[in-house]
mmCIF file of C-alpha atoms in Angstrom:
data_model
loop_
_atom_site.group_PDB
_atom_site.id
_atom_site.type_symbol
_atom_site.label_atom_id
_atom_site.label_comp_id
_atom_site.label_asym_id
_atom_site.label_seq_id
_atom_site.Cartn_x
_atom_site.Cartn_y
_atom_site.Cartn_z
ATOM 1 C CA MET A 892 -14.761 -15.379 -1.266
ATOM 2 C CA MET A 893 -16.318 -18.146 -0.236
ATOM 3 C CA ASP A 894 -13.936 -20.287 2.893
ATOM 4 C CA GLU A 895 -12.307 -23.029 0.856
ATOM 5 C CA ARG A 896 -11.965 -25.573 4.195
ATOM 6 C CA GLU A 897 -14.786 -27.890 3.411
ATOM 7 C CA PRO A 898 -18.276 -27.585 5.996
ATOM 8 C CA GLN A 899 -19.193 -29.276 9.261
ATOM 9 C CA TRP A 900 -21.406 -31.619 7.528
ATOM 10 C CA TYR A 901 -18.947 -33.463 5.167
ATOM 11 C CA GLU A 902 -17.112 -35.029 7.553
ATOM 12 C CA GLN A 903 -20.522 -35.858 9.545
ATOM 13 C CA ALA A 904 -21.073 -36.826 5.956
ATOM 14 C CA ARG A 905 -18.767 -39.613 5.568
ATOM 15 C CA LYS A 906 -18.838 -40.936 9.233
ATOM 16 C CA GLY A 907 -22.344 -41.967 8.130
ATOM 17 C CA PRO A 908 -25.592 -41.727 10.505
ATOM 18 C CA PHE A 909 -23.250 -43.230 13.684
ATOM 19 C CA GLN A 910 -20.465 -41.525 14.750
ATOM 20 C CA GLU A 911 -18.734 -45.199 15.166
ATOM 21 C CA ALA A 912 -19.154 -48.159 13.862
ATOM 22 C CA ARG A 913 -21.811 -50.491 15.603
ATOM 23 C CA PHE A 914 -21.448 -53.679 13.715
ATOM 24 C CA THR A 915 -17.617 -54.810 13.789
ATOM 25 C CA ASP A 916 -15.568 -57.874 13.990
ATOM 26 C CA SER A 917 -16.264 -58.470 17.757
ATOM 27 C CA SER A 918 -19.944 -58.451 16.948
ATOM 28 C CA ALA A 919 -19.564 -60.906 14.127
ATOM 29 C CA GLU A 920 -17.365 -62.625 16.000
ATOM 30 C CA ARG A 921 -20.609 -63.010 19.114
ATOM 31 C CA VAL A 922 -22.932 -63.749 16.192
ATOM 32 C CA MET A 923 -21.267 -67.070 15.054
ATOM 33 C CA ARG A 924 -20.655 -68.129 18.636
ATOM 34 C CA ARG A 925 -24.415 -68.049 18.952
ATOM 35 C CA LEU A 926 -25.020 -69.610 15.824
ATOM 36 C CA ARG A 927 -22.553 -72.438 16.993
ATOM 37 C CA ALA A 928 -24.399 -72.260 20.177
ATOM 38 C CA GLU A 929 -28.015 -72.725 18.364
ATOM 39 C CA ALA A 930 -26.560 -75.358 16.126
ATOM 40 C CA GLU A 931 -25.506 -77.951 19.319
ATOM 41 C CA PRO A 932 -29.063 -80.350 20.300
ATOM 42 C CA ALA A 933 -31.333 -79.244 22.617
ATOM 43 C CA PRO A 934 -34.543 -80.558 23.962
ATOM 44 C CA PRO A 935 -37.559 -80.356 21.232
ATOM 45 C CA ARG A 936 -39.812 -77.694 21.686
ATOM 46 C CA SER A 937 -42.646 -76.537 20.870
ATOM 47 C CA ARG A 938 -43.602 -73.466 18.515
ATOM 48 C CA ARG A 939 -40.463 -73.058 17.950
ATOM 49 C CA MET A 940 -38.564 -71.317 14.667
ATOM 50 C CA PRO A 941 -36.215 -73.941 13.324
ATOM 51 C CA ARG A 942 -32.779 -73.857 14.074
ATOM 52 C CA VAL A 943 -31.698 -73.525 10.028
ATOM 53 C CA ALA A 944 -34.298 -70.329 9.482
ATOM 54 C CA VAL A 945 -32.643 -68.625 12.740
ATOM 55 C CA MET A 946 -29.220 -68.990 11.321
ATOM 56 C CA ALA A 947 -30.459 -68.283 7.489
ATOM 57 C CA ALA A 948 -31.765 -64.371 9.294
ATOM 58 C CA LEU A 949 -28.681 -64.228 11.916
ATOM 59 C CA ILE A 950 -26.949 -64.360 8.165
ATOM 60 C CA LEU A 951 -28.928 -62.124 7.117
ATOM 61 C CA LEU A 952 -28.364 -59.526 9.452
ATOM 62 C CA LEU A 953 -24.982 -59.594 9.553
ATOM 63 C CA LEU A 954 -24.955 -58.574 5.841
ATOM 64 C CA ALA A 955 -27.021 -55.875 5.304
ATOM 65 C CA GLY A 956 -25.173 -54.673 8.312
ATOM 66 C CA ALA A 957 -22.417 -54.667 6.703
ATOM 67 C CA PHE A 958 -24.115 -53.655 3.080
ATOM 68 C CA TYR A 959 -25.089 -50.360 5.530
ATOM 69 C CA LEU A 960 -21.638 -49.342 7.060
ATOM 70 C CA LYS A 961 -20.113 -49.648 3.104
ATOM 71 C CA ASN A 962 -22.646 -47.666 0.986
ATOM 72 C CA GLY A 963 -25.611 -46.296 3.772
ATOM 73 C CA PRO A 964 -28.619 -46.030 3.224
ATOM 74 C CA LEU A 965 -30.698 -47.187 0.089
ATOM 75 C CA GLY A 966 -30.484 -45.202 -2.986
ATOM 76 C CA ARG A 967 -27.248 -42.733 -1.896
ATOM 77 C CA GLU A 968 -23.657 -43.236 -2.237
ATOM 78 C CA THR A 969 -21.983 -42.233 0.587
ATOM 79 C CA PRO A 970 -18.321 -39.996 0.238
ATOM 80 C CA ALA A 971 -16.862 -43.976 0.965
ATOM 81 C CA GLY A 972 -18.464 -44.500 -3.079
ATOM 82 C CA VAL A 973 -19.611 -41.847 -5.048
ATOM 83 C CA LYS A 974 -20.126 -38.357 -3.700
ATOM 84 C CA ALA A 975 -23.797 -37.565 -3.921
ATOM 85 C CA PRO A 976 -24.750 -34.312 -5.966
ATOM 86 C CA VAL A 977 -23.941 -31.170 -5.538
ATOM 87 C CA GLU A 978 -25.677 -27.824 -7.361
ATOM 88 C CA GLU A 979 -23.735 -26.480 -9.483
ATOM 89 C CA GLN A 980 -23.288 -23.167 -8.557
ATOM 90 C CA VAL A 981 -24.170 -20.760 -11.643
ATOM 91 C CA LYS A 982 -21.557 -18.207 -13.268
ATOM 92 C CA PRO A 983 -22.113 -14.195 -13.193
ATOM 93 C CA THR A 984 -22.556 -13.561 -16.506
ATOM 94 C CA ASP A 985 -21.682 -10.000 -18.338
ATOM 95 C CA GLU A 986 -24.616 -8.122 -17.662
ATOM 96 C CA ALA A 987 -24.603 -9.462 -13.488
ATOM 97 C CA LEU A 988 -20.834 -8.036 -13.478
ATOM 98 C CA LYS A 989 -21.831 -4.705 -14.578
ATOM 99 C CA LYS A 990 -25.107 -4.352 -12.316
ATOM 100 C CA THR A 991 -22.557 -4.865 -9.328
ATOM 101 C CA ALA A 992 -20.056 -2.664 -10.455
ATOM 102 C CA GLU A 993 -22.274 0.178 -11.305
ATOM 103 C CA ARG A 994 -23.924 -0.734 -7.850
ATOM 104 C CA LEU A 995 -20.462 -0.166 -6.407
ATOM 105 C CA MET A 996 -20.051 3.317 -8.263
ATOM 106 C CA LEU A 997 -23.480 5.163 -7.139
ATOM 107 C CA GLU A 998 -22.364 3.975 -3.420
ATOM 108 C CA GLN A 999 -18.999 4.685 -3.316
ATOM 109 C CA LEU A 1000 -19.218 8.220 -5.779
ATOM 110 C CA GLY A 1001 -23.015 9.014 -6.041
ATOM 111 C CA GLN A 1002 -22.965 8.110 -9.319
ATOM 112 C CA GLN A 1003 -22.457 6.255 -12.767
ATOM 113 C CA LEU A 1004 -20.185 6.827 -15.044
ATOM 114 C CA PRO A 1005 -20.127 5.491 -19.064
ATOM 115 C CA PHE A 1006 -19.540 2.154 -19.442
ATOM 116 C CA GLU A 1007 -15.705 1.137 -21.123
ATOM 117 C CA LYS A 1008 -15.386 -2.528 -21.534
ATOM 118 C CA LEU A 1009 -15.514 -5.805 -19.386
ATOM 119 C CA ASP A 1010 -12.137 -8.520 -20.197
ATOM 120 C CA ARG A 1011 -12.470 -11.501 -18.332
ATOM 121 C CA ILE A 1012 -9.266 -12.508 -17.031
ATOM 122 C CA LYS A 1013 -8.244 -15.833 -16.900
ATOM 123 C CA MET A 1014 -5.461 -15.505 -13.899
ATOM 124 C CA PRO A 1015 -6.458 -14.673 -11.279
ATOM 125 C CA GLY A 1016 -9.762 -15.960 -12.205
ATOM 126 C CA GLN A 1017 -11.204 -11.932 -12.087
ATOM 127 C CA ALA A 1018 -13.284 -9.448 -14.635
ATOM 128 C CA GLU A 1019 -11.909 -6.106 -15.240
ATOM 129 C CA LEU A 1020 -14.760 -3.038 -15.326
ATOM 130 C CA ILE A 1021 -13.491 -0.001 -17.153
ATOM 131 C CA TYR A 1022 -15.781 3.440 -17.044
ATOM 132 C CA ARG A 1023 -14.441 6.691 -18.007
ATOM 133 C CA GLU A 1024 -15.486 9.171 -20.768
ATOM 134 C CA ASN A 1025 -12.080 9.103 -22.344
ATOM 135 C CA GLU A 1026 -8.527 7.968 -21.052
ATOM 136 C CA LEU A 1027 -8.156 10.888 -20.379
ATOM 137 C CA SER A 1028 -11.138 11.545 -18.222
ATOM 138 C CA ASP A 1029 -10.678 12.836 -14.136
ATOM 139 C CA SER A 1030 -13.366 10.414 -13.453
ATOM 140 C CA TYR A 1031 -12.936 7.010 -14.179
ATOM 141 C CA ALA A 1032 -13.307 3.685 -12.092
ATOM 142 C CA PHE A 1033 -11.538 0.531 -12.909
ATOM 143 C CA ILE A 1034 -13.483 -2.222 -10.580
ATOM 144 C CA TRP A 1035 -12.117 -6.093 -10.487
ATOM 145 C CA ILE A 1036 -14.603 -8.919 -10.126
ATOM 146 C CA ASP A 1037 -14.096 -12.511 -9.295
ATOM 147 C CA ALA A 1038 -15.517 -13.823 -11.954
ATOM 148 C CA GLU A 1039 -16.541 -16.720 -10.050
ATOM 149 C CA THR A 1040 -18.698 -15.619 -7.486
ATOM 150 C CA GLY A 1041 -19.235 -12.143 -8.219
ATOM 151 C CA GLU A 1042 -18.111 -10.310 -5.188
ATOM 152 C CA ALA A 1043 -15.721 -7.970 -5.702
ATOM 153 C CA ALA A 1044 -11.883 -7.772 -5.551
ATOM 154 C CA ALA A 1045 -10.959 -4.182 -5.887
ATOM 155 C CA PHE A 1046 -11.298 -0.954 -6.968
ATOM 156 C CA SER A 1047 -9.904 2.289 -7.927
ATOM 157 C CA MET A 1048 -12.940 5.061 -8.307
ATOM 158 C CA SER A 1049 -12.551 8.772 -8.692
ATOM 159 C CA ALA A 1050 -15.057 11.948 -9.816
ATOM 160 C CA SER A 1051 -16.123 15.301 -9.330
ATOM 161 C CA VAL A 1052 -19.138 16.619 -7.005
ATOM 162 C CA GLU A 1053 -21.105 19.747 -7.246
ATOM 163 C CA ALA A 1054 -20.058 22.047 -4.532
ATOM 164 C CA ASP A 1055 -23.879 21.994 -3.968
ATOM 165 C CA ASP A 1056 -23.213 18.258 -3.108
ATOM 166 C CA ILE A 1057 -20.837 17.840 -0.937
ATOM 167 C CA ASP A 1058 -21.832 17.659 2.970
ATOM 168 C CA LYS A 1059 -21.653 20.362 4.990
ATOM 169 C CA THR A 1060 -20.257 19.383 7.574
ATOM 170 C CA LEU A 1061 -17.155 18.517 5.539
ATOM 171 C CA ILE A 1062 -17.107 22.127 4.317
ATOM 172 C CA ASN A 1063 -16.892 23.521 7.352
ATOM 173 C CA GLU A 1064 -14.593 21.729 8.486
ATOM 174 C CA ALA A 1065 -12.320 22.210 5.171
ATOM 175 C CA GLY A 1066 -12.549 25.960 6.522
ATOM 176 C CA ASP A 1067 -11.710 26.049 9.967
ATOM 177 C CA LYS A 1068 -8.692 24.310 9.478
ATOM 178 C CA LEU A 1069 -7.275 26.527 6.103
ATOM 179 C CA GLN A 1070 -8.151 29.460 8.492
ATOM 180 C CA LYS A 1071 -5.997 28.258 11.506
ATOM 181 C CA LEU A 1072 -3.033 27.116 9.194
ATOM 182 C CA GLY A 1073 -2.638 30.267 7.484
ATOM 183 C CA TYR A 1074 -4.990 30.954 5.042
ATOM 184 C CA THR A 1075 -5.768 33.815 4.037
ATOM 185 C CA GLY A 1076 -8.248 33.948 0.811
ATOM 186 C CA GLU A 1077 -12.185 33.804 1.532
ATOM 187 C CA PHE A 1078 -12.838 30.985 1.712
ATOM 188 C CA GLN A 1079 -15.470 29.171 -0.537
ATOM 189 C CA ALA A 1080 -15.846 25.096 -1.181
ATOM 190 C CA THR A 1081 -16.246 25.205 -4.818
ATOM 191 C CA GLY A 1082 -16.407 21.666 -5.284
ATOM 192 C CA ILE A 1083 -14.888 18.203 -4.053
ATOM 193 C CA THR A 1084 -12.676 15.452 -5.501
ATOM 194 C CA ARG A 1085 -13.696 11.877 -4.363
ATOM 195 C CA TYR A 1086 -10.786 9.191 -4.727
ATOM 196 C CA VAL A 1087 -11.945 5.884 -3.317
ATOM 197 C CA SER A 1088 -9.971 2.385 -3.252
ATOM 198 C CA TYR A 1089 -9.907 -1.145 -1.948
ATOM 199 C CA GLY A 1090 -8.660 -4.327 -1.898
ATOM 200 C CA ARG A 1091 -5.265 -2.480 -1.762
ATOM 201 C CA THR A 1092 -4.418 -2.834 1.905
ATOM 202 C CA ALA A 1093 -3.875 -5.883 3.957
ATOM 203 C CA ASP A 1094 -7.269 -5.355 6.046
ATOM 204 C CA LYS A 1095 -9.150 -5.138 2.679
ATOM 205 C CA THR A 1096 -11.112 -1.589 3.605
ATOM 206 C CA VAL A 1097 -11.818 0.452 1.714
ATOM 207 C CA GLN A 1098 -10.059 3.916 1.810
ATOM 208 C CA VAL A 1099 -12.031 7.103 0.661
ATOM 209 C CA ILE A 1100 -10.466 10.818 0.251
ATOM 210 C CA ASN A 1101 -12.226 13.735 -0.077
ATOM 211 C CA VAL A 1102 -10.215 16.853 -1.155
ATOM 212 C CA VAL A 1103 -12.192 19.601 -1.140
ATOM 213 C CA HIS A 1104 -11.090 22.629 -3.568
ATOM 214 C CA ALA A 1105 -11.368 26.772 -3.028
ATOM 215 C CA ALA A 1106 -10.255 29.949 -4.435
ATOM 216 C CA GLY A 1107 -6.730 29.047 -4.368
ATOM 217 C CA ALA A 1108 -6.996 26.477 -1.728
ATOM 218 C CA ASP A 1109 -7.274 22.193 -1.904
ATOM 219 C CA ILE A 1110 -7.337 19.838 0.929
ATOM 220 C CA ASN A 1111 -7.632 16.348 1.858
ATOM 221 C CA PHE A 1112 -9.633 14.587 4.463
ATOM 222 C CA THR A 1113 -8.554 10.775 3.920
ATOM 223 C CA ASN A 1114 -11.767 8.173 6.100
ATOM 224 C CA GLY A 1115 -12.971 12.066 7.409
ATOM 225 C CA VAL A 1116 -9.988 12.859 8.942
ATOM 226 C CA TYR A 1117 -7.562 15.655 7.700
ATOM 227 C CA VAL A 1118 -3.948 14.484 6.226
ATOM 228 C CA ARG A 1119 -2.978 17.870 4.299
ATOM 229 C CA ALA A 1120 -3.104 20.827 2.864
ATOM 230 C CA SER A 1121 -1.692 23.182 -0.119
ATOM 231 C CA PHE A 1122 -3.370 26.930 -0.498
ATOM 232 C CA ASN A 1123 -2.015 29.984 -1.504
ATOM 233 C CA VAL A 1124 -0.150 32.497 0.276
ATOM 234 C CA ASN A 1125 -0.151 36.782 -0.367
ATOM 235 C CA GLN A 1126 3.505 37.307 -1.692
ATOM 236 C CA LYS A 1127 3.843 40.536 1.043
ATOM 237 C CA GLN A 1128 3.943 37.868 4.078
ATOM 238 C CA VAL A 1129 7.076 36.196 2.363
ATOM 239 C CA SER A 1130 10.535 37.540 3.385
ATOM 240 C CA GLU A 1131 12.571 39.852 1.156
ATOM 241 C CA GLU A 1132 15.657 36.975 2.794
ATOM 242 C CA LEU A 1133 13.713 33.956 1.649
ATOM 243 C CA LYS A 1134 12.980 35.678 -2.027
ATOM 244 C CA GLN A 1135 16.796 36.865 -2.397
ATOM 245 C CA ALA A 1136 17.304 32.681 -1.479
ATOM 246 C CA GLY A 1137 14.999 31.702 -4.330
ATOM 247 C CA LEU A 1138 17.170 33.261 -6.798
ATOM 248 C CA GLU A 1139 20.342 32.398 -5.619
ATOM 249 C CA ALA A 1140 19.050 28.598 -5.502
ATOM 250 C CA LEU A 1141 18.205 29.365 -8.888
ATOM 251 C CA GLY A 1142 21.222 31.165 -10.063
ATOM 252 C CA MET A 1143 23.570 27.975 -9.588
ATOM 253 C CA LEU A 1144 21.599 26.326 -11.617
ATOM 254 C CA ARG A 1145 21.642 28.653 -14.565
ATOM 255 C CA PHE A 1146 25.398 30.028 -13.258
ATOM 256 C CA SER A 1147 24.080 33.293 -13.941
ATOM 257 C CA SER A 1148 21.303 36.272 -12.041
ATOM 258 C CA LEU A 1149 18.426 36.302 -14.225
ATOM 259 C CA ALA A 1150 16.279 38.597 -13.350
ATOM 260 C CA ASP A 1151 12.600 35.944 -12.289
ATOM 261 C CA GLN A 1152 9.504 37.166 -11.204
ATOM 262 C CA LEU A 1153 8.195 35.875 -8.441
ATOM 263 C CA THR A 1154 4.255 35.332 -9.316
ATOM 264 C CA ARG A 1155 3.472 32.816 -7.462
ATOM 265 C CA VAL A 1156 4.101 31.480 -3.302
ATOM 266 C CA VAL A 1157 2.495 28.641 -1.983
ATOM 267 C CA ARG A 1158 2.189 26.303 1.027
ATOM 268 C CA SER A 1159 2.103 22.551 1.310
ATOM 269 C CA THR A 1160 1.516 21.112 4.818
ATOM 270 C CA THR A 1161 0.682 17.910 5.762
ATOM 271 C CA GLU A 1162 -0.167 16.553 9.291
ATOM 272 C CA GLY A 1163 2.672 15.046 11.695
ATOM 273 C CA ALA A 1164 5.151 14.798 8.478
ATOM 274 C CA GLY A 1165 6.105 18.691 6.742
ATOM 275 C CA ASP A 1166 5.304 21.676 6.064
ATOM 276 C CA GLU A 1167 6.776 23.338 2.953
ATOM 277 C CA ILE A 1168 6.986 26.644 0.966
ATOM 278 C CA THR A 1169 7.312 27.077 -2.755
ATOM 279 C CA LEU A 1170 8.275 29.883 -4.963
ATOM 280 C CA TYR A 1171 7.286 29.766 -8.507
ATOM 281 C CA TYR A 1172 9.058 32.392 -10.972
ATOM 282 C CA GLY A 1173 8.198 33.620 -14.639
ATOM 283 C CA ASP A 1174 4.819 32.865 -17.095
ATOM 284 C CA GLY A 1175 5.575 29.506 -17.018
ATOM 285 C CA ARG A 1176 5.250 29.377 -20.208
ATOM 286 C CA GLY A 1177 9.052 27.338 -20.257
ATOM 287 C CA GLY A 1178 8.211 24.964 -18.030
ATOM 288 C CA ASP A 1179 7.727 25.329 -13.944
ATOM 289 C CA THR A 1180 10.316 27.259 -12.470
ATOM 290 C CA PHE A 1181 10.343 27.263 -8.841
ATOM 291 C CA VAL A 1182 12.140 27.000 -5.239
ATOM 292 C CA THR A 1183 10.467 25.123 -2.555
ATOM 293 C CA PHE A 1184 11.807 25.966 1.317
ATOM 294 C CA ASP A 1185 11.528 23.665 4.866
ATOM 295 C CA TYR A 1186 8.664 25.744 6.259
ATOM 296 C CA ALA A 1187 10.075 26.390 9.204
ATOM 297 C CA THR A 1188 13.936 26.038 9.234
ATOM 298 C CA ARG A 1189 13.858 28.026 5.704
ATOM 299 C CA ALA A 1190 16.387 24.850 4.143
ATOM 300 C CA ILE A 1191 16.073 24.273 0.338
ATOM 301 C CA LEU A 1192 14.517 20.831 -0.624
ATOM 302 C CA ASP A 1193 13.754 21.606 -4.754
ATOM 303 C CA VAL A 1194 15.182 23.771 -7.204
ATOM 304 C CA ALA A 1195 13.740 23.312 -10.044
ATOM 305 C CA ASP A 1196 13.824 25.038 -14.131
ATOM 306 C CA TYR A 1197 12.273 23.357 -16.566
ATOM 307 C CA ALA A 1198 12.943 24.966 -19.648
ATOM 308 C CA LEU A 1199 16.706 24.205 -19.232
ATOM 309 C CA ASN A 1200 15.180 21.130 -20.458
ATOM 310 C CA LEU A 1201 13.204 22.251 -23.892
ATOM 311 C CA VAL A 1202 14.044 20.034 -26.569
ATOM 312 C CA ASP A 1203 15.762 21.655 -29.964
ATOM 313 C CA LEU A 1204 12.851 21.974 -32.441
ATOM 314 C CA GLY A 1205 15.470 20.716 -35.477
ATOM 315 C CA ASP A 1206 16.562 18.031 -33.344
ATOM 316 C CA SER A 1207 15.785 14.548 -35.539
ATOM 317 C CA ARG A 1208 16.502 12.321 -33.054
ATOM 318 C CA ASN A 1209 13.030 10.722 -31.312
ATOM 319 C CA ASP A 1210 12.144 9.584 -27.573
ATOM 320 C CA GLU A 1211 14.194 6.871 -27.793
ATOM 321 C CA GLU A 1212 16.857 7.706 -29.335
ATOM 322 C CA ARG A 1213 17.153 10.909 -26.700
ATOM 323 C CA GLY A 1214 16.464 8.229 -24.098
ATOM 324 C CA GLU A 1215 19.577 5.689 -24.544
ATOM 325 C CA GLN A 1216 21.612 8.563 -24.749
ATOM 326 C CA LEU A 1217 20.976 10.125 -21.820
ATOM 327 C CA LEU A 1218 21.307 6.593 -20.268
ATOM 328 C CA ASN A 1219 24.468 6.220 -21.891
ATOM 329 C CA MET A 1220 26.239 9.170 -20.228
ATOM 330 C CA ASP A 1221 28.503 8.794 -17.944
ATOM 331 C CA ASP A 1222 28.532 8.854 -14.652
ATOM 332 C CA ALA A 1223 31.849 10.139 -13.528
ATOM 333 C CA ILE A 1224 30.913 13.788 -15.166
ATOM 334 C CA LEU A 1225 27.118 13.214 -14.112
ATOM 335 C CA GLN A 1226 28.323 13.130 -10.186
ATOM 336 C CA SER A 1227 30.252 15.592 -10.518
ATOM 337 C CA THR A 1228 28.331 18.264 -12.834
ATOM 338 C CA ALA A 1229 25.928 17.479 -10.054
ATOM 339 C CA ALA A 1230 28.235 17.967 -7.153
ATOM 340 C CA ALA A 1231 28.588 21.218 -8.286
ATOM 341 C CA ILE A 1232 25.886 22.515 -6.885
ATOM 342 C CA ALA A 1233 24.310 20.332 -5.243
ATOM 343 C CA ASP A 1234 26.749 20.560 -2.300
ATOM 344 C CA LYS A 1235 25.689 24.574 -2.407
ATOM 345 C CA LEU A 1236 22.415 24.077 -2.064
ATOM 346 C CA TYR A 1237 22.003 21.250 0.619
ATOM 347 C CA GLY A 1238 25.629 21.598 2.795
ATOM 348 C CA ILE A 1239 26.940 17.110 1.144
ATOM 349 C CA ARG A 1240 30.275 16.324 -0.313
ATOM 350 C CA LEU A 1241 28.435 14.563 -2.652
ATOM 351 C CA VAL A 1242 30.941 12.356 -5.062
ATOM 352 C CA GLU A 1243 32.475 11.550 -1.987
ATOM 353 C CA ASP A 1244 29.660 10.555 0.044
ATOM 354 C CA TYR A 1245 27.109 9.065 -2.571
ATOM 355 C CA MET A 1246 26.745 6.870 -5.121
ATOM 356 C CA ILE A 1247 24.754 6.943 -8.446
ATOM 357 C CA VAL A 1248 22.311 5.678 -9.052
ATOM 358 C CA LYS A 1249 20.712 5.916 -12.710
ATOM 359 C CA ASN A 1250 16.890 5.514 -13.734
ATOM 360 C CA GLY A 1251 16.111 3.149 -16.769
ATOM 361 C CA SER A 1252 12.698 3.806 -16.911
ATOM 362 C CA MET A 1253 13.189 7.630 -16.384
ATOM 363 C CA PRO A 1254 15.967 8.635 -18.698
ATOM 364 C CA GLY A 1255 17.736 11.793 -17.607
ATOM 365 C CA LYS A 1256 16.870 11.446 -14.146
ATOM 366 C CA VAL A 1257 19.183 9.634 -11.756
ATOM 367 C CA THR A 1258 19.542 9.460 -7.677
ATOM 368 C CA PHE A 1259 22.602 10.070 -5.876
ATOM 369 C CA GLU A 1260 21.944 7.465 -2.700
ATOM 370 C CA SER A 1261 23.721 8.490 0.802
ATOM 371 C CA ARG A 1262 25.786 5.874 2.150
ATOM 372 C CA SER A 1263 25.198 6.804 5.845
ATOM 373 C CA GLY A 1264 21.098 6.927 5.248
ATOM 374 C CA ALA A 1265 21.052 10.585 4.645
ATOM 375 C CA PRO A 1266 17.932 11.793 2.219
ATOM 376 C CA ALA A 1267 18.337 10.458 -0.887
ATOM 377 C CA ILE A 1268 19.017 13.358 -4.055
ATOM 378 C CA GLU A 1269 16.952 13.086 -7.229
ATOM 379 C CA VAL A 1270 18.835 15.289 -10.120
ATOM 380 C CA SER A 1271 17.375 15.614 -14.138
ATOM 381 C CA TYR A 1272 19.619 16.744 -16.446
ATOM 382 C CA ASN A 1273 19.590 17.545 -20.211
ATOM 383 C CA LEU A 1274 20.952 16.196 -23.896
ATOM 384 C CA ASP A 1275 23.685 18.799 -23.011
ATOM 385 C CA GLY A 1276 25.039 17.153 -19.596
ATOM 386 C CA VAL A 1277 23.163 20.169 -17.867
ATOM 387 C CA MET A 1278 21.377 20.103 -14.268
ATOM 388 C CA TYR A 1279 17.868 21.678 -14.784
ATOM 389 C CA SER A 1280 16.700 19.781 -11.655
ATOM 390 C CA PHE A 1281 18.103 19.280 -7.567
ATOM 391 C CA SER A 1282 15.526 17.565 -5.529
ATOM 392 C CA VAL A 1283 15.738 15.982 -1.749
ATOM 393 C CA LYS A 1284 13.864 13.297 -1.624
ATOM 394 C CA ARG A 1285 11.024 12.058 0.625
ATOM 395 C CA GLU A 1286 7.224 10.969 0.972
ATOM 396 C CA THR A 1287 5.268 12.071 -1.786
ATOM 397 C CA ASN A 1288 3.151 15.322 -0.758
ATOM 398 C CA SER A 1289 0.532 15.093 -3.430
ATOM 399 C CA LEU A 1290 -3.086 15.356 -2.319
#
């Protein structure tokens, strides 16, 4: 975006061709004194211009100097009068904006996505361009361009890249890192998802996230630096004590000891931020059923059984009515019901040490904020008041 401060030559134009006025009031006074002196009788000289002509010439010079200082050279008006004409900048057309957006896509994603639409937004004077096959597509490009200058203001893009088009150096680094983290599968990159964003940070830098996919593994590199990874773990590597702890945690949600079958184990680790292991149960048809532990301490972080949130097919209420009912549930009842489970899961005193905060935009979910600064606890419940998800709130670990 162009600098709004005026260039140096604007100030110079205001001053005129001289750095300071040459014909001042004192100059005029000296001229008048000289004129009076010239008017005194003097001995006649041969070939001398008449005094009247001298006076007339000096007066003309005086008037010409004043005119110059006020109006500048003939044929041009200075900022003291009317500004000189400035060539008006031509605003970019829709086609020009599309060319800019498509060039950005090729530079950042290495491919061009189908054009969807272009909208000009009066405030803040930008054009929004959207590229994708449909609203559910994982490949997309949202680009905002200054409608006056044609410069990119911000963008967010994502696209899938075939394995053959991936930088081999990145593939080798991904395989080595996963093996060091404990991945035991045979690493073979199957593809990559690239996310690119600009305009979100104060320093206005481009952020590029490359997520390399392999069999049962994903690993994230942001601006070329490893950030996090998620990969399957062989069930034989999981201790019986951990498996039993998972079943006991699920039993707290159901108040029963159903024999759930462990189907998958996933480890997620973030550089310098956390290391977790999640045990998944069941066939997944009724929703995710899982328990997440801190990898080092084995402390429970999450427990959920989304099968408990299935909506009765005979229920005639719409989503808005269900949401209103969930929000209107008594806080004290929700807090005491959640405490019966949370206190055992996390070794806390939910009623005494936490405050309940309802989520108006997500009915059926509440957050218990600690009075002492401990991590918050997020809880989900259904229309019957049954708690089906508990989670220690922490920074997102998504790829």
